[in-house]
Amino acid sequence: MFVTGHTGFKGAWLCVLLDALGAQVHGYALDTPEHYLYNRAGLGSLVATDQRADIRDTAVLREAIAASGAQVVLHLAAQTVVRESYDDPHEAFSSNVMGTFSVLQACRDVPGVTRCVVVTTDKVYFNNEWVWGYRETDRLGGDDPYSASKAAAEIVAHSMAVSFPREGYAVATARAGNVVGGGDATPEALMPELVGAYASGRQAVLRRPAAVRPWQHVLEPLSGYLTLAEHLTPDRHATAWNFGPATDDALTVGEVATRLATAWGDNASWCSDEHQGPHEAGLLMLDSARARTDLAWSPAWDVTTALSKVVTWEQSVRSGTTPLDATRTQVAEYLTPPPA
C-alpha cells in the first residue's frame, strides 16, 4: 500500500490499521510537528518506507510509487483545516487541487498501480443545509476555500479517470464526515480543544455549538477506504462513495462536547465563543446507502462508542500507556467481530 499523507491524523491511524492487517505500507508526506500522533507513537517503525516530500513534485512522487512496488495508492495528503484555508487560500487550492492532479498523474504513469482511492470530504457538496444526507450524485460546491478546493479535487479525479483510462487501473473518490479519535492534534479541530480543556480542568470553548456534523470514529472511514480499494474493479472506475455514520449519529457540536464531558468526568464543561470566525457549514449529513448496498460496508461503532474510545485512549495515555499501545488496542477491538 502506498499512502500519501501518512503522517496526518487519519494517516497515523491508517498505518496502525494496515500493520494489524499485515500490509506493507509505503508513506509519502510532509513533515509534521512532534506532538502529532505519528511522531508521538513512533509509527515510522511500522512503515517500509517513510519519504518526506511534496505530492506536487510529480517526478519525485512517481519515482517513489514505482520504487515501492505498491498496487494500491490511498491519497490522503491535503490541506485539511477550513480556517487555515481562509488564511492561505493559495496553499489550500494548490495542495488539494494540483496535489490531487499530481498524484493521479503519477499513478497513471506507474504500470504496477491498479487502484487509487482519492480521499476528499463531506464538505464537497453544495450545502443547502438539508436535514437529509447528501448522496454521491448531489451537486458539488463549497463556499470556503477548503470546501471548494476539495470539490475541485473531485472534479479533477473524475476528469483524469474518464479522460485517461488505462487497462487494469481504476480510480474512485471517498467522502467522509468529521472523525474523532485518540491523539488528534489537528489545528482548529474539536477533539483537541475538548480533550485539552477537560484534561486541564478548564472550560472548553466552542465556536459553533449548534452546528450539526456526521460524527464517526476515525477507524470507520478508514475501513471504508480499504473496503473500496479492495472492491475497486473496472466497473467501479470513476465513481464516488460516501462513508458516513448512521443518521442518528449526526449531532451538534454542543451535544458532542456534552457527551464527551460526561464520559470524561471531573466536572468537565464547555462554553460558547461569541466570535465564531469565518463561515462554516451549519448543517451537514451524508447518505452512505451506496456503500452499504454495493460494498457491504457499514459503521461498526456508533457515536457513543466512538466518544468513549476517545476518552479511554486519552486517559490511558495520560496514565502511562504508550500512544502506540493505546492505538493498537483500539484497532484490535475494532477488528474483533462482535459476539453473535
Coordinates of C-alpha atoms in Angstrom, one line a residue:
M1 CA 0.0 0.0 0.0
F2 CA 1.3 3.5 -0.9
V3 CA -0.2 6.1 1.4
T4 CA 0.1 9.9 0.8
G5 CA -0.4 11.9 4.0
H6 CA 0.5 9.0 6.3
T7 CA 1.8 11.4 8.9
G8 CA -1.5 13.2 9.5
F9 CA -4.2 12.1 12.0
K10 CA -6.1 9.8 9.7
G11 CA -2.8 8.6 8.2
A12 CA -1.4 7.6 11.6
W13 CA -4.4 5.5 12.5
L14 CA -4.3 4.0 9.0
C15 CA -0.7 3.0 9.4
V16 CA -1.6 1.1 12.6
L17 CA -4.7 -0.5 11.0
L18 CA -2.7 -1.6 7.9
D19 CA 0.0 -3.0 10.1
A20 CA -2.6 -5.0 12.1
L21 CA -3.9 -6.3 8.8
G22 CA -0.4 -7.4 7.6
A23 CA 0.0 -4.9 4.9
Q24 CA 3.3 -3.4 3.8
V25 CA 3.0 0.4 4.0
H26 CA 5.0 3.0 2.0
G27 CA 4.4 6.5 3.2
Y28 CA 4.9 9.8 1.4
A29 CA 4.1 13.1 3.2
L30 CA 5.5 16.4 4.5
D31 CA 7.0 16.6 8.0
T32 CA 4.6 17.1 10.8
P33 CA 5.0 18.6 14.3
E34 CA 6.5 16.4 17.0
H35 CA 3.2 16.4 19.0
Y36 CA 1.3 14.8 16.2
L37 CA 0.3 11.2 16.7
Y38 CA 2.5 9.7 14.0
N39 CA 5.6 11.1 15.9
R40 CA 4.3 10.5 19.4
A41 CA 3.6 6.9 18.7
G42 CA 6.8 6.3 16.7
L43 CA 4.9 5.0 13.7
G44 CA 8.0 5.3 11.5
S45 CA 8.8 1.8 12.7
L46 CA 5.7 0.4 11.2
V47 CA 6.2 1.6 7.6
A48 CA 8.5 0.1 5.0
T49 CA 9.5 3.5 3.6
D50 CA 8.8 6.9 5.1
Q51 CA 9.5 9.6 2.4
R52 CA 9.1 13.2 3.2
A53 CA 8.4 15.2 0.1
D54 CA 5.6 17.3 -1.6
I55 CA 2.9 15.5 -3.6
R56 CA 3.1 18.4 -6.1
D57 CA 6.6 17.2 -7.1
T58 CA 5.2 14.7 -9.6
A59 CA 8.6 13.3 -10.7
V60 CA 9.7 12.5 -7.2
L61 CA 6.3 11.1 -6.4
R62 CA 6.2 8.9 -9.5
E63 CA 9.6 7.5 -8.6
A64 CA 8.6 6.8 -5.1
I65 CA 5.4 4.9 -6.1
A66 CA 7.3 2.9 -8.7
A67 CA 10.1 2.0 -6.2
S68 CA 7.5 0.9 -3.6
G69 CA 6.0 -1.8 -5.9
A70 CA 2.6 -0.9 -4.4
Q71 CA -0.5 -1.9 -6.3
V72 CA -2.8 0.3 -4.3
V73 CA -2.5 4.1 -3.7
L74 CA -4.5 5.8 -0.9
H75 CA -4.3 9.6 -1.4
L76 CA -4.9 11.3 2.0
A77 CA -2.4 14.2 1.8
A78 CA -4.2 17.5 1.8
Q79 CA -4.6 20.9 3.4
T80 CA -7.4 19.9 5.8
V81 CA -8.4 22.9 8.0
V82 CA -11.2 25.2 7.0
R83 CA -10.0 28.2 8.9
E84 CA -6.4 27.8 7.6
S85 CA -7.8 27.8 4.1
Y86 CA -9.0 31.4 4.7
D87 CA -5.6 32.4 5.9
D88 CA -3.8 30.9 2.9
P89 CA -6.2 30.0 0.1
H90 CA -3.4 29.6 -2.4
E91 CA -1.9 26.8 -0.4
A92 CA -5.4 25.2 0.0
F93 CA -6.1 25.2 -3.7
S94 CA -2.6 24.3 -4.7
S95 CA -2.3 21.3 -2.3
N96 CA -5.8 20.0 -2.8
V97 CA -6.3 20.5 -6.5
M98 CA -2.9 20.4 -8.1
G99 CA -1.7 17.9 -5.5
T100 CA -4.5 15.6 -6.4
F101 CA -3.7 16.0 -10.1
S102 CA -0.1 15.2 -9.4
V103 CA -1.0 12.0 -7.5
L104 CA -3.3 10.8 -10.3
Q105 CA -0.8 11.7 -13.0
A106 CA 1.9 9.7 -11.1
C107 CA -0.4 6.7 -10.6
R108 CA -1.4 6.6 -14.2
D109 CA 2.3 6.6 -15.2
V110 CA 3.2 3.6 -13.0
P111 CA 2.0 0.4 -14.6
G112 CA 2.1 -1.6 -11.4
V113 CA -0.6 0.6 -9.8
T114 CA -4.0 -1.0 -10.2
R115 CA -6.2 1.1 -7.9
C116 CA -6.2 4.6 -6.5
V117 CA -8.6 5.9 -3.8
V118 CA -8.7 9.7 -3.6
V119 CA -9.9 10.8 -0.1
T120 CA -11.9 14.1 -0.1
T121 CA -14.5 15.1 2.5
D122 CA -18.3 15.5 3.1
K123 CA -17.8 19.2 2.5
V124 CA -17.5 18.7 -1.3
Y125 CA -21.3 19.1 -1.6
F126 CA -23.0 22.4 -2.3
N127 CA -24.5 22.9 1.1
N128 CA -28.3 23.5 1.2
E129 CA -28.5 22.9 4.9
W130 CA -30.7 20.0 4.2
V131 CA -32.0 17.8 7.1
W132 CA -31.3 14.7 5.0
G133 CA -27.9 13.3 3.9
Y134 CA -26.2 14.1 0.7
R135 CA -25.9 11.4 -2.0
E136 CA -22.9 11.0 -4.3
T137 CA -24.9 12.3 -7.2
D138 CA -25.8 15.6 -5.5
R139 CA -24.3 18.9 -6.7
L140 CA -20.7 19.7 -5.7
G141 CA -19.8 23.1 -4.4
G142 CA -18.2 24.9 -1.4
D143 CA -18.1 28.5 -0.2
D144 CA -14.9 28.4 1.9
P145 CA -11.6 27.7 0.1
Y146 CA -11.1 24.3 1.8
S147 CA -14.5 23.0 0.7
A148 CA -14.2 24.5 -2.8
S149 CA -10.7 23.1 -3.2
K150 CA -11.9 19.6 -2.3
A151 CA -14.9 19.8 -4.6
A152 CA -12.5 20.8 -7.3
A153 CA -10.3 17.8 -6.4
E154 CA -13.4 15.6 -7.0
I155 CA -13.8 17.1 -10.5
V156 CA -10.1 16.6 -11.2
A157 CA -10.3 13.0 -10.2
H158 CA -13.3 12.3 -12.4
S159 CA -11.7 14.1 -15.3
M160 CA -8.4 12.2 -15.1
A161 CA -10.3 8.9 -14.7
V162 CA -12.5 9.3 -17.7
S163 CA -10.1 11.1 -20.0
F164 CA -7.0 9.0 -19.4
P165 CA -8.2 5.4 -18.7
R166 CA -5.7 2.6 -18.5
E167 CA -6.4 -1.1 -18.7
G168 CA -6.3 -2.7 -15.3
Y169 CA -6.4 0.6 -13.4
A170 CA -9.3 2.1 -11.5
V171 CA -9.8 5.4 -9.6
A172 CA -12.5 6.3 -7.1
T173 CA -13.1 9.1 -4.6
A174 CA -14.2 8.6 -1.0
R175 CA -16.0 11.2 1.1
A176 CA -16.4 11.0 4.9
G177 CA -17.6 13.2 7.8
N178 CA -16.0 14.6 10.9
V179 CA -13.8 12.0 12.6
V180 CA -12.9 11.6 16.3
G181 CA -10.2 9.5 17.9
G182 CA -7.4 9.5 20.4
G183 CA -4.3 11.5 19.7
D184 CA -5.9 14.1 17.5
A185 CA -3.8 17.3 17.3
T186 CA -5.3 18.8 14.1
P187 CA -5.4 22.6 14.4
E188 CA -8.8 24.1 15.0
A189 CA -10.4 20.6 15.4
L190 CA -13.0 19.9 18.1
M191 CA -11.4 17.0 19.9
P192 CA -8.1 18.6 20.7
E193 CA -9.9 21.6 22.2
L194 CA -12.3 19.4 24.3
V195 CA -9.6 16.9 25.4
G196 CA -7.1 19.6 26.2
A197 CA -9.6 21.6 28.2
Y198 CA -11.2 18.6 30.1
A199 CA -7.7 17.2 31.0
S200 CA -6.5 20.6 32.3
G201 CA -9.7 21.4 34.2
R202 CA -10.7 24.5 32.2
Q203 CA -13.8 25.0 30.2
A204 CA -13.7 24.1 26.6
V205 CA -14.5 27.0 24.2
L206 CA -16.7 26.1 21.2
R207 CA -17.1 28.4 18.2
R208 CA -20.3 26.9 16.7
P209 CA -22.0 24.7 19.3
A210 CA -25.3 24.5 17.2
A211 CA -23.5 23.2 14.0
V212 CA -24.6 19.7 13.0
R213 CA -22.0 17.2 11.7
P214 CA -21.8 13.5 10.9
W215 CA -19.5 12.2 13.7
Q216 CA -17.7 8.9 13.5
H217 CA -14.6 7.2 14.9
V218 CA -11.5 7.7 12.7
L219 CA -11.4 3.9 12.0
E220 CA -14.8 4.0 10.3
P221 CA -13.9 5.9 7.2
L222 CA -10.5 4.2 7.1
S223 CA -12.3 0.8 6.9
G224 CA -14.4 2.3 4.2
Y225 CA -11.4 3.4 2.1
L226 CA -9.9 -0.1 2.4
T227 CA -13.1 -1.8 1.5
L228 CA -13.4 0.5 -1.5
A229 CA -9.8 -0.3 -2.5
E230 CA -10.5 -4.0 -2.2
H231 CA -13.5 -3.8 -4.4
L232 CA -12.3 -1.2 -6.9
T233 CA -12.8 -3.2 -10.0
P234 CA -13.0 -1.7 -13.5
D235 CA -16.8 -1.5 -13.3
R236 CA -16.4 0.9 -10.3
H237 CA -13.9 3.1 -12.1
A238 CA -14.6 6.9 -11.9
T239 CA -17.1 6.6 -9.0
A240 CA -17.6 8.4 -5.7
W241 CA -18.5 7.0 -2.4
N242 CA -19.8 8.3 1.0
F243 CA -18.6 6.7 4.2
G244 CA -20.6 8.3 6.9
P245 CA -22.3 7.3 10.2
A246 CA -25.9 6.5 10.8
T247 CA -28.3 9.4 10.7
D248 CA -28.8 9.3 14.5
D249 CA -25.0 10.0 14.9
A250 CA -25.3 13.4 13.3
L251 CA -25.1 15.6 16.4
T252 CA -24.5 19.3 17.2
V253 CA -21.0 20.3 18.3
G254 CA -22.5 21.1 21.7
E255 CA -24.1 17.7 22.0
V256 CA -20.7 16.0 21.3
A257 CA -19.0 18.3 23.8
T258 CA -21.6 17.4 26.5
R259 CA -21.4 13.7 25.8
L260 CA -17.6 13.7 26.0
A261 CA -17.7 15.8 29.2
T262 CA -20.0 13.2 30.8
A263 CA -17.7 10.4 29.7
W264 CA -14.6 12.3 30.9
G265 CA -15.9 13.1 34.4
D266 CA -14.1 15.5 36.7
N267 CA -16.9 18.1 36.2
A268 CA -15.7 18.7 32.6
S269 CA -17.7 21.5 30.9
W270 CA -17.8 23.9 27.9
C271 CA -18.9 27.4 26.9
S272 CA -19.7 29.1 23.7
D273 CA -17.3 31.6 22.0
E274 CA -19.1 34.7 20.8
H275 CA -16.5 35.1 18.0
Q276 CA -17.4 32.3 15.6
G277 CA -14.8 33.2 12.9
P278 CA -15.3 32.8 9.2
H279 CA -18.2 31.0 7.6
E280 CA -18.6 27.2 8.0
A281 CA -21.5 24.9 7.2
G282 CA -24.2 24.8 9.9
L283 CA -25.9 21.5 8.9
L284 CA -24.2 18.7 7.0
M285 CA -25.0 15.0 6.8
L286 CA -24.2 12.1 4.5
D287 CA -26.2 9.3 2.9
S288 CA -24.0 6.1 2.7
A289 CA -26.6 3.8 1.2
R290 CA -24.4 3.2 -1.8
A291 CA -21.5 1.8 0.2
R292 CA -23.9 -0.2 2.4
T293 CA -25.6 -1.8 -0.6
D294 CA -22.7 -2.2 -3.1
L295 CA -19.7 -2.7 -0.8
A296 CA -21.5 -4.3 2.2
W297 CA -19.8 -1.6 4.3
S298 CA -21.4 -0.2 7.4
P299 CA -20.2 1.5 10.6
A300 CA -19.2 -0.8 13.5
W301 CA -19.2 1.8 16.3
D302 CA -21.9 4.4 17.0
V303 CA -21.1 7.9 18.1
T304 CA -21.5 6.9 21.8
T305 CA -18.9 4.2 21.4
A306 CA -16.6 6.5 19.4
L307 CA -16.6 9.1 22.1
S308 CA -16.0 6.6 24.8
K309 CA -13.0 5.3 22.8
V310 CA -11.6 8.8 22.7
V311 CA -11.8 9.1 26.5
T312 CA -10.3 5.7 27.0
W313 CA -7.4 6.4 24.7
E314 CA -6.6 9.9 26.1
Q315 CA -7.0 8.9 29.8
S316 CA -5.0 5.7 29.4
V317 CA -2.1 7.6 27.7
R318 CA -2.2 10.1 30.5
S319 CA -1.9 7.2 32.9
G320 CA 1.2 5.8 31.2
T321 CA 0.1 3.7 28.3
T322 CA 2.2 4.5 25.2
P323 CA 0.3 6.1 22.3
L324 CA 1.2 3.2 20.1
D325 CA -0.1 0.6 22.5
A326 CA -3.3 2.6 23.1
T327 CA -3.9 2.8 19.3
R328 CA -3.1 -0.8 18.7
T329 CA -5.5 -1.9 21.4
Q330 CA -8.4 0.0 19.8
V331 CA -7.5 -1.2 16.3
A332 CA -7.7 -4.8 17.7
E333 CA -11.0 -4.0 19.3
Y334 CA -12.3 -2.6 16.1
L335 CA -11.2 -5.6 14.1
T336 CA -12.7 -8.1 16.5
P337 CA -16.2 -9.2 15.3
P338 CA -19.0 -8.6 17.9
P339 CA -20.4 -11.7 19.6
A340 CA -23.2 -13.5 17.8

